[in-house]
PDB file of C-alpha atoms in Angstrom:
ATOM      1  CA  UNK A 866       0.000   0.000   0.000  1.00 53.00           C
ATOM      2  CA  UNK A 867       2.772   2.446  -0.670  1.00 60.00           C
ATOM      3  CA  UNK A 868       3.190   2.205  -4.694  1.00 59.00           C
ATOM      4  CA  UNK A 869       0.028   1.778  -6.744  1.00 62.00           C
ATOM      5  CA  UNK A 870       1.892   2.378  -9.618  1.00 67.00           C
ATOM      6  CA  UNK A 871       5.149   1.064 -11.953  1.00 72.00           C
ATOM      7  CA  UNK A 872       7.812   1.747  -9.474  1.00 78.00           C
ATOM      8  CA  UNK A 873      10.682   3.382 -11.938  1.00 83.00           C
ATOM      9  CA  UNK A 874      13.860   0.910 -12.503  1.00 88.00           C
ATOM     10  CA  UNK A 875      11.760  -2.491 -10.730  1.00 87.00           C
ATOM     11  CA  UNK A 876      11.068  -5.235 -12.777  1.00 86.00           C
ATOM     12  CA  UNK A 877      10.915  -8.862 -13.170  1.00 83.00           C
ATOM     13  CA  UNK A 878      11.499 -11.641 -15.906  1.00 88.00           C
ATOM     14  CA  UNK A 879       9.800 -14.844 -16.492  1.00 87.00           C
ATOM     15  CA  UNK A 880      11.082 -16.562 -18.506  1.00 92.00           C
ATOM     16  CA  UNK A 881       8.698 -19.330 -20.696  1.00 92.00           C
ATOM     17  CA  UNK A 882       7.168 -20.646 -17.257  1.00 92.00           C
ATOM     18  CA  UNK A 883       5.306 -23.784 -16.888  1.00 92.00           C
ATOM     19  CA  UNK A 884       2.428 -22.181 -15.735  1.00 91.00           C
ATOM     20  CA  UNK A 885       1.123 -18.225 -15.719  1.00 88.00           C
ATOM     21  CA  UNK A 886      -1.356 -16.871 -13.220  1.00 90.00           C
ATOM     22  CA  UNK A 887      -2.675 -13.498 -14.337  1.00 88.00           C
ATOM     23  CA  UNK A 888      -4.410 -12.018 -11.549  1.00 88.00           C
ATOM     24  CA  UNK A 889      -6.838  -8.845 -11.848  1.00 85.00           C
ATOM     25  CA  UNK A 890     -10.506  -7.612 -11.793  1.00 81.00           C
ATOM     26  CA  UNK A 891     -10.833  -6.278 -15.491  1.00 81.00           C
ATOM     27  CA  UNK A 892      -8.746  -9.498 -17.062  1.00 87.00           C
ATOM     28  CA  UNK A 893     -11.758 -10.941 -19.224  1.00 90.00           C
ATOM     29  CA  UNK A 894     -12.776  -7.652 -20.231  1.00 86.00           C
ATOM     30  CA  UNK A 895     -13.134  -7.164 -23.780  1.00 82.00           C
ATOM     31  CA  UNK A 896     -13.629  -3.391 -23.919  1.00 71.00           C
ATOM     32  CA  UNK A 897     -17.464  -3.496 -25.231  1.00 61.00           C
ATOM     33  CA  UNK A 898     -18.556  -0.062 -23.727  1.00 53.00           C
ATOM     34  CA  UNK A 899     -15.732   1.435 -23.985  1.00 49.00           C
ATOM     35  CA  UNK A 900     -15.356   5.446 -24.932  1.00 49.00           C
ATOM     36  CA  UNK A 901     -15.499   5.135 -28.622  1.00 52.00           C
ATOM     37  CA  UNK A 902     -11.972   6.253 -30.195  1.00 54.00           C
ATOM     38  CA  UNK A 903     -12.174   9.694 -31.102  1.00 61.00           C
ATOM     39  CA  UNK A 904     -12.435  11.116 -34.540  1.00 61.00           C
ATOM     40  CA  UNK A 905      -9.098  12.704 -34.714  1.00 64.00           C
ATOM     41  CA  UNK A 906      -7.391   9.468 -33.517  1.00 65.00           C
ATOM     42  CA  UNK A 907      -4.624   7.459 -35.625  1.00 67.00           C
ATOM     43  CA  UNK A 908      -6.153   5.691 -37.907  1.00 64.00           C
ATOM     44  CA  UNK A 909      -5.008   2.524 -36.635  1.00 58.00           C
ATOM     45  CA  UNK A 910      -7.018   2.832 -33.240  1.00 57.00           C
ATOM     46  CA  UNK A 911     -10.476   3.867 -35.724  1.00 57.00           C
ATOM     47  CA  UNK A 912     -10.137   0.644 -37.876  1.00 59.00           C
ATOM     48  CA  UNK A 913     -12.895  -1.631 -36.248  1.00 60.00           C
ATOM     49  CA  UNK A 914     -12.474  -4.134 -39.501  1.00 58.00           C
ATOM     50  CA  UNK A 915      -9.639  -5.728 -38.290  1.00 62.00           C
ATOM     51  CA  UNK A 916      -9.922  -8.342 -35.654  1.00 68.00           C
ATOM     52  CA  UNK A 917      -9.957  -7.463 -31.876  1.00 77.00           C
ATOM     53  CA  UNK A 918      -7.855  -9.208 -29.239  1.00 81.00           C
ATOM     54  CA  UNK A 919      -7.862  -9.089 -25.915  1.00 83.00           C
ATOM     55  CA  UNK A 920      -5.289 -10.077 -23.357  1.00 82.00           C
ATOM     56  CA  UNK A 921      -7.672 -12.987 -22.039  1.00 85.00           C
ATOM     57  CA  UNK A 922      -7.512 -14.462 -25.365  1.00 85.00           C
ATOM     58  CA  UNK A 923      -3.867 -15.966 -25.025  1.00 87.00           C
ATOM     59  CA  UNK A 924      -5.081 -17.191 -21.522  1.00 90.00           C
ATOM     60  CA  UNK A 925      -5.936 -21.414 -21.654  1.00 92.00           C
ATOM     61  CA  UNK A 926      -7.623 -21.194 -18.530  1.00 94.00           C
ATOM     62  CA  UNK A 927      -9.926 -18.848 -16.424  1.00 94.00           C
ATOM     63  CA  UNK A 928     -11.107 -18.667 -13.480  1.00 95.00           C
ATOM     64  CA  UNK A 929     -13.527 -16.017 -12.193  1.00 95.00           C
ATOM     65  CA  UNK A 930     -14.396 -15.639  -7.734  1.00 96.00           C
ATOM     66  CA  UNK A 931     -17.753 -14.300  -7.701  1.00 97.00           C
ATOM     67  CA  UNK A 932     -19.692 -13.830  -4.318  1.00 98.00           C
ATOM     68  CA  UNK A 933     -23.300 -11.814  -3.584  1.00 98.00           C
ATOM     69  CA  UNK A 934     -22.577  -8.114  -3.621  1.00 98.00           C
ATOM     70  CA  UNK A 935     -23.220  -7.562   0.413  1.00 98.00           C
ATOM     71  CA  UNK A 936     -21.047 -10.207   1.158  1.00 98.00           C
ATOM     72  CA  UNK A 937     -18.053  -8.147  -1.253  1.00 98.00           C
ATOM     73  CA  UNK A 938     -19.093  -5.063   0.414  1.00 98.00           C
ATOM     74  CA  UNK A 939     -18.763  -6.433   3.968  1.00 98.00           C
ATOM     75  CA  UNK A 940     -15.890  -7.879   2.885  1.00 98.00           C
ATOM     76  CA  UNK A 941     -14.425  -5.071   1.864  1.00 97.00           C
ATOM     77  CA  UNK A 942     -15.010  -3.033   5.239  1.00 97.00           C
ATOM     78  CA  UNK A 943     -13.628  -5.544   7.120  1.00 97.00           C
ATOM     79  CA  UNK A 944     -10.523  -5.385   4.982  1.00 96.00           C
ATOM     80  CA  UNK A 945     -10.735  -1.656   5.221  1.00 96.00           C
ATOM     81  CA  UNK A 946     -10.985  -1.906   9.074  1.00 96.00           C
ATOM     82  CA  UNK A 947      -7.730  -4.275   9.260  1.00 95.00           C
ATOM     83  CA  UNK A 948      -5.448  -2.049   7.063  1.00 93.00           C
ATOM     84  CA  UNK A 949      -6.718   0.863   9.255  1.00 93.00           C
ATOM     85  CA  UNK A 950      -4.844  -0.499  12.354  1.00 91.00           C
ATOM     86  CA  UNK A 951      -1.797  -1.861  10.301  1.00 91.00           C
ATOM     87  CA  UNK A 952      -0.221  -0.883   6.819  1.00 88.00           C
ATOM     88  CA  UNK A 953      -2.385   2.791   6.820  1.00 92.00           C
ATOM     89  CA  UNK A 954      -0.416   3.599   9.657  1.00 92.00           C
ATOM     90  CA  UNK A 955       2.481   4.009   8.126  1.00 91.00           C
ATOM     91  CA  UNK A 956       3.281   7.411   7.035  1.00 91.00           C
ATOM     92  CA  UNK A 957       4.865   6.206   3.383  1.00 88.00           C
ATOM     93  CA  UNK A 958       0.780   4.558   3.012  1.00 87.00           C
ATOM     94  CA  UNK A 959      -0.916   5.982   0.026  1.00 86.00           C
ATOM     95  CA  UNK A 960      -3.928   5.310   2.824  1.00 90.00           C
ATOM     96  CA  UNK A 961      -2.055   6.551   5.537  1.00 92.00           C
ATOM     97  CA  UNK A 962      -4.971   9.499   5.872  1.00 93.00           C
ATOM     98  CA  UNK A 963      -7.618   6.853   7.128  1.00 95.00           C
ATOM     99  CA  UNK A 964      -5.508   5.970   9.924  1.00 94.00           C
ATOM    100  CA  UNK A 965      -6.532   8.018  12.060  1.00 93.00           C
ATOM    101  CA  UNK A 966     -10.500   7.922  11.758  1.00 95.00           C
ATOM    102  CA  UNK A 967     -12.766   7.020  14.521  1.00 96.00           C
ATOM    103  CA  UNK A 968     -14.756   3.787  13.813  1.00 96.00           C
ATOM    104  CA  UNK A 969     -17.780   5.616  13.056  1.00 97.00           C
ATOM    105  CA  UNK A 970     -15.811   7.673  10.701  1.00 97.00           C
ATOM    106  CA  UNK A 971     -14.079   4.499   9.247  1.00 97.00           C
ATOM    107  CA  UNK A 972     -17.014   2.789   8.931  1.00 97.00           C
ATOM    108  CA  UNK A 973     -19.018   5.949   7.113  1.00 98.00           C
ATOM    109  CA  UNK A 974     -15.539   6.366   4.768  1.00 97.00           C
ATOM    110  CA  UNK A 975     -15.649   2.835   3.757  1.00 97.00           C
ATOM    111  CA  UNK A 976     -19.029   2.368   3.057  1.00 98.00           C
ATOM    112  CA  UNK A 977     -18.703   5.868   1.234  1.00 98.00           C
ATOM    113  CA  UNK A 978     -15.839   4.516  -1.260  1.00 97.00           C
ATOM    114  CA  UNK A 979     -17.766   1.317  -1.702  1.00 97.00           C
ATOM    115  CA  UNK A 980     -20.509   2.852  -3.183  1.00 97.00           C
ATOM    116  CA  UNK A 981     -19.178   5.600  -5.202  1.00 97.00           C
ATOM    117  CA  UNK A 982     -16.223   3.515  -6.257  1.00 96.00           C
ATOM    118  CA  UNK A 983     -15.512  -0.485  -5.820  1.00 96.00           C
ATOM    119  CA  UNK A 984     -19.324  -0.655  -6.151  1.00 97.00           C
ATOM    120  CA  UNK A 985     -19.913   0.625  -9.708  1.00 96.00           C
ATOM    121  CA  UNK A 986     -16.477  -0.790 -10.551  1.00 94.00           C
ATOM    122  CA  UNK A 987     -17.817  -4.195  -9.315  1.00 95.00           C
ATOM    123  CA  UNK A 988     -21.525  -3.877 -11.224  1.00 95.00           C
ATOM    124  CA  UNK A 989     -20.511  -1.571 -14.387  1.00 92.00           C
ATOM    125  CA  UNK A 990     -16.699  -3.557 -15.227  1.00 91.00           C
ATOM    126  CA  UNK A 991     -16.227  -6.987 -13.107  1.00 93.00           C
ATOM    127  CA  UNK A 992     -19.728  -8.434 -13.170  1.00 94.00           C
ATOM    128  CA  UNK A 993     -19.810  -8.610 -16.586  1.00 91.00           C
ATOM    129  CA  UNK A 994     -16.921 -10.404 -17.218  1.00 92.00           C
ATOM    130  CA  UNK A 995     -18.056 -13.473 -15.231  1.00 93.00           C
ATOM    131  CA  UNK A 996     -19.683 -15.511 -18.054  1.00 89.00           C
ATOM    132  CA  UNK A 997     -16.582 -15.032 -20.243  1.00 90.00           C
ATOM    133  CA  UNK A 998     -14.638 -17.299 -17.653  1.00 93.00           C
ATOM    134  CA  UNK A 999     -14.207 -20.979 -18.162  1.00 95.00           C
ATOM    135  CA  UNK A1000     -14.797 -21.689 -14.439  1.00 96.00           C
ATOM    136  CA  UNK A1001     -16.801 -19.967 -11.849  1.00 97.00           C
ATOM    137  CA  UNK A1002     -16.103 -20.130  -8.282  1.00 97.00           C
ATOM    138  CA  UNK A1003     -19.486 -18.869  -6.305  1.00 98.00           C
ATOM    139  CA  UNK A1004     -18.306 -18.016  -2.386  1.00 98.00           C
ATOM    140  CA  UNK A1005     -20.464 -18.029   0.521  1.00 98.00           C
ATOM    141  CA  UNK A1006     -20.498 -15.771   3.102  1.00 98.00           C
ATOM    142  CA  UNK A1007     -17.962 -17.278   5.250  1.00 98.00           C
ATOM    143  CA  UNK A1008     -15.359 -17.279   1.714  1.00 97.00           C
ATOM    144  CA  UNK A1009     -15.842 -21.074   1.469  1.00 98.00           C
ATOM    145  CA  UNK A1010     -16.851 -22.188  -1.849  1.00 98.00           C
ATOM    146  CA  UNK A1011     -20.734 -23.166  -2.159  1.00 98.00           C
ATOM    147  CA  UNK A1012     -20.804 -23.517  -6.110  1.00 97.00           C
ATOM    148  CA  UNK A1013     -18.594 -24.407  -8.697  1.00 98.00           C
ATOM    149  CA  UNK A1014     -19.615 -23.883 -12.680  1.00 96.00           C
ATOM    150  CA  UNK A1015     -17.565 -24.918 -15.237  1.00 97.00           C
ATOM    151  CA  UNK A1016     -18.151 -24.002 -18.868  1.00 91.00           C
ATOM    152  CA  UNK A1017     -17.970 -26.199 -21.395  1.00 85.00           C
ATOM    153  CA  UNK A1018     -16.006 -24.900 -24.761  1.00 73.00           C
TER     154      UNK A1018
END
């Protein structure tokens, strides 16, 4: 929680693993709904004729964690809560200005960046992803699995 961002001169090669595991919330997307590409763009960004790839199109397998919405949200406070009383307190935090709110203020913050935020994100950009996956992992309350879908190709 102190770099949410390329950190200049870090890097890492792989080199032809065995096995890949992309992780992310916006992996499957395919960028239907996207801004259309303005008018004055290269031309090579306007040309819809050609085919369109996506990054989840070189993937052989995936796998998508879906859950009801309150239990994500809850989730998601809790998680807030805990980094409250550890990582935000460090000064170097990106976070580090929550650290210091009073529960009710915690509680009124998260709930605040859940629904103007990770909320939409979750509904408008993740959600819709799910039925591109090969296999769906449904989660119960408690984070155990209750449902497993696979699709068949």
């Amino acid at each position: 929680h102190r770099a949410y961002d390329i950190v200049p001169g870090e890097f890492q090669v792989v080199d032809r693993p065995d096995i890949v595991i992309v992780e992310g919330l916006t992996v499957l997307q395919t960028g239907e709904g996207a801004r259309p590409v303005a008018a004055d763009a290269p031309a090579r960004l306007r040309d819809t004729s050609r085919a369109r790839v996506f990054v989840s199109d070189f993937f052989d397998f995936s796998i998508y964690l879906d859950a009801e919405e309150g239990d994500i949200e809850r989730w998601y406070i809790d998680r807030f809560f805990a980094l409250r009383e550890t990582v935000f307190r460090d000064p170097r935090s990106y976070f580090h200005r929550f650290a210091a709110l009073t529960d009710h203020e915690a509680q009124a913050t998260a709930r605040d960046i859940w629904s103007s935020i990770n909320g939409v994100n979750l509904r408008d950009n993740i959600k819709p992803t799910r039925e591109r996956a090969r296999l769906v992992l449904e989660k119960a309350p408690d984070h155990t699995v209750q449902r497993i879908r696979l699709r068949r190709i």
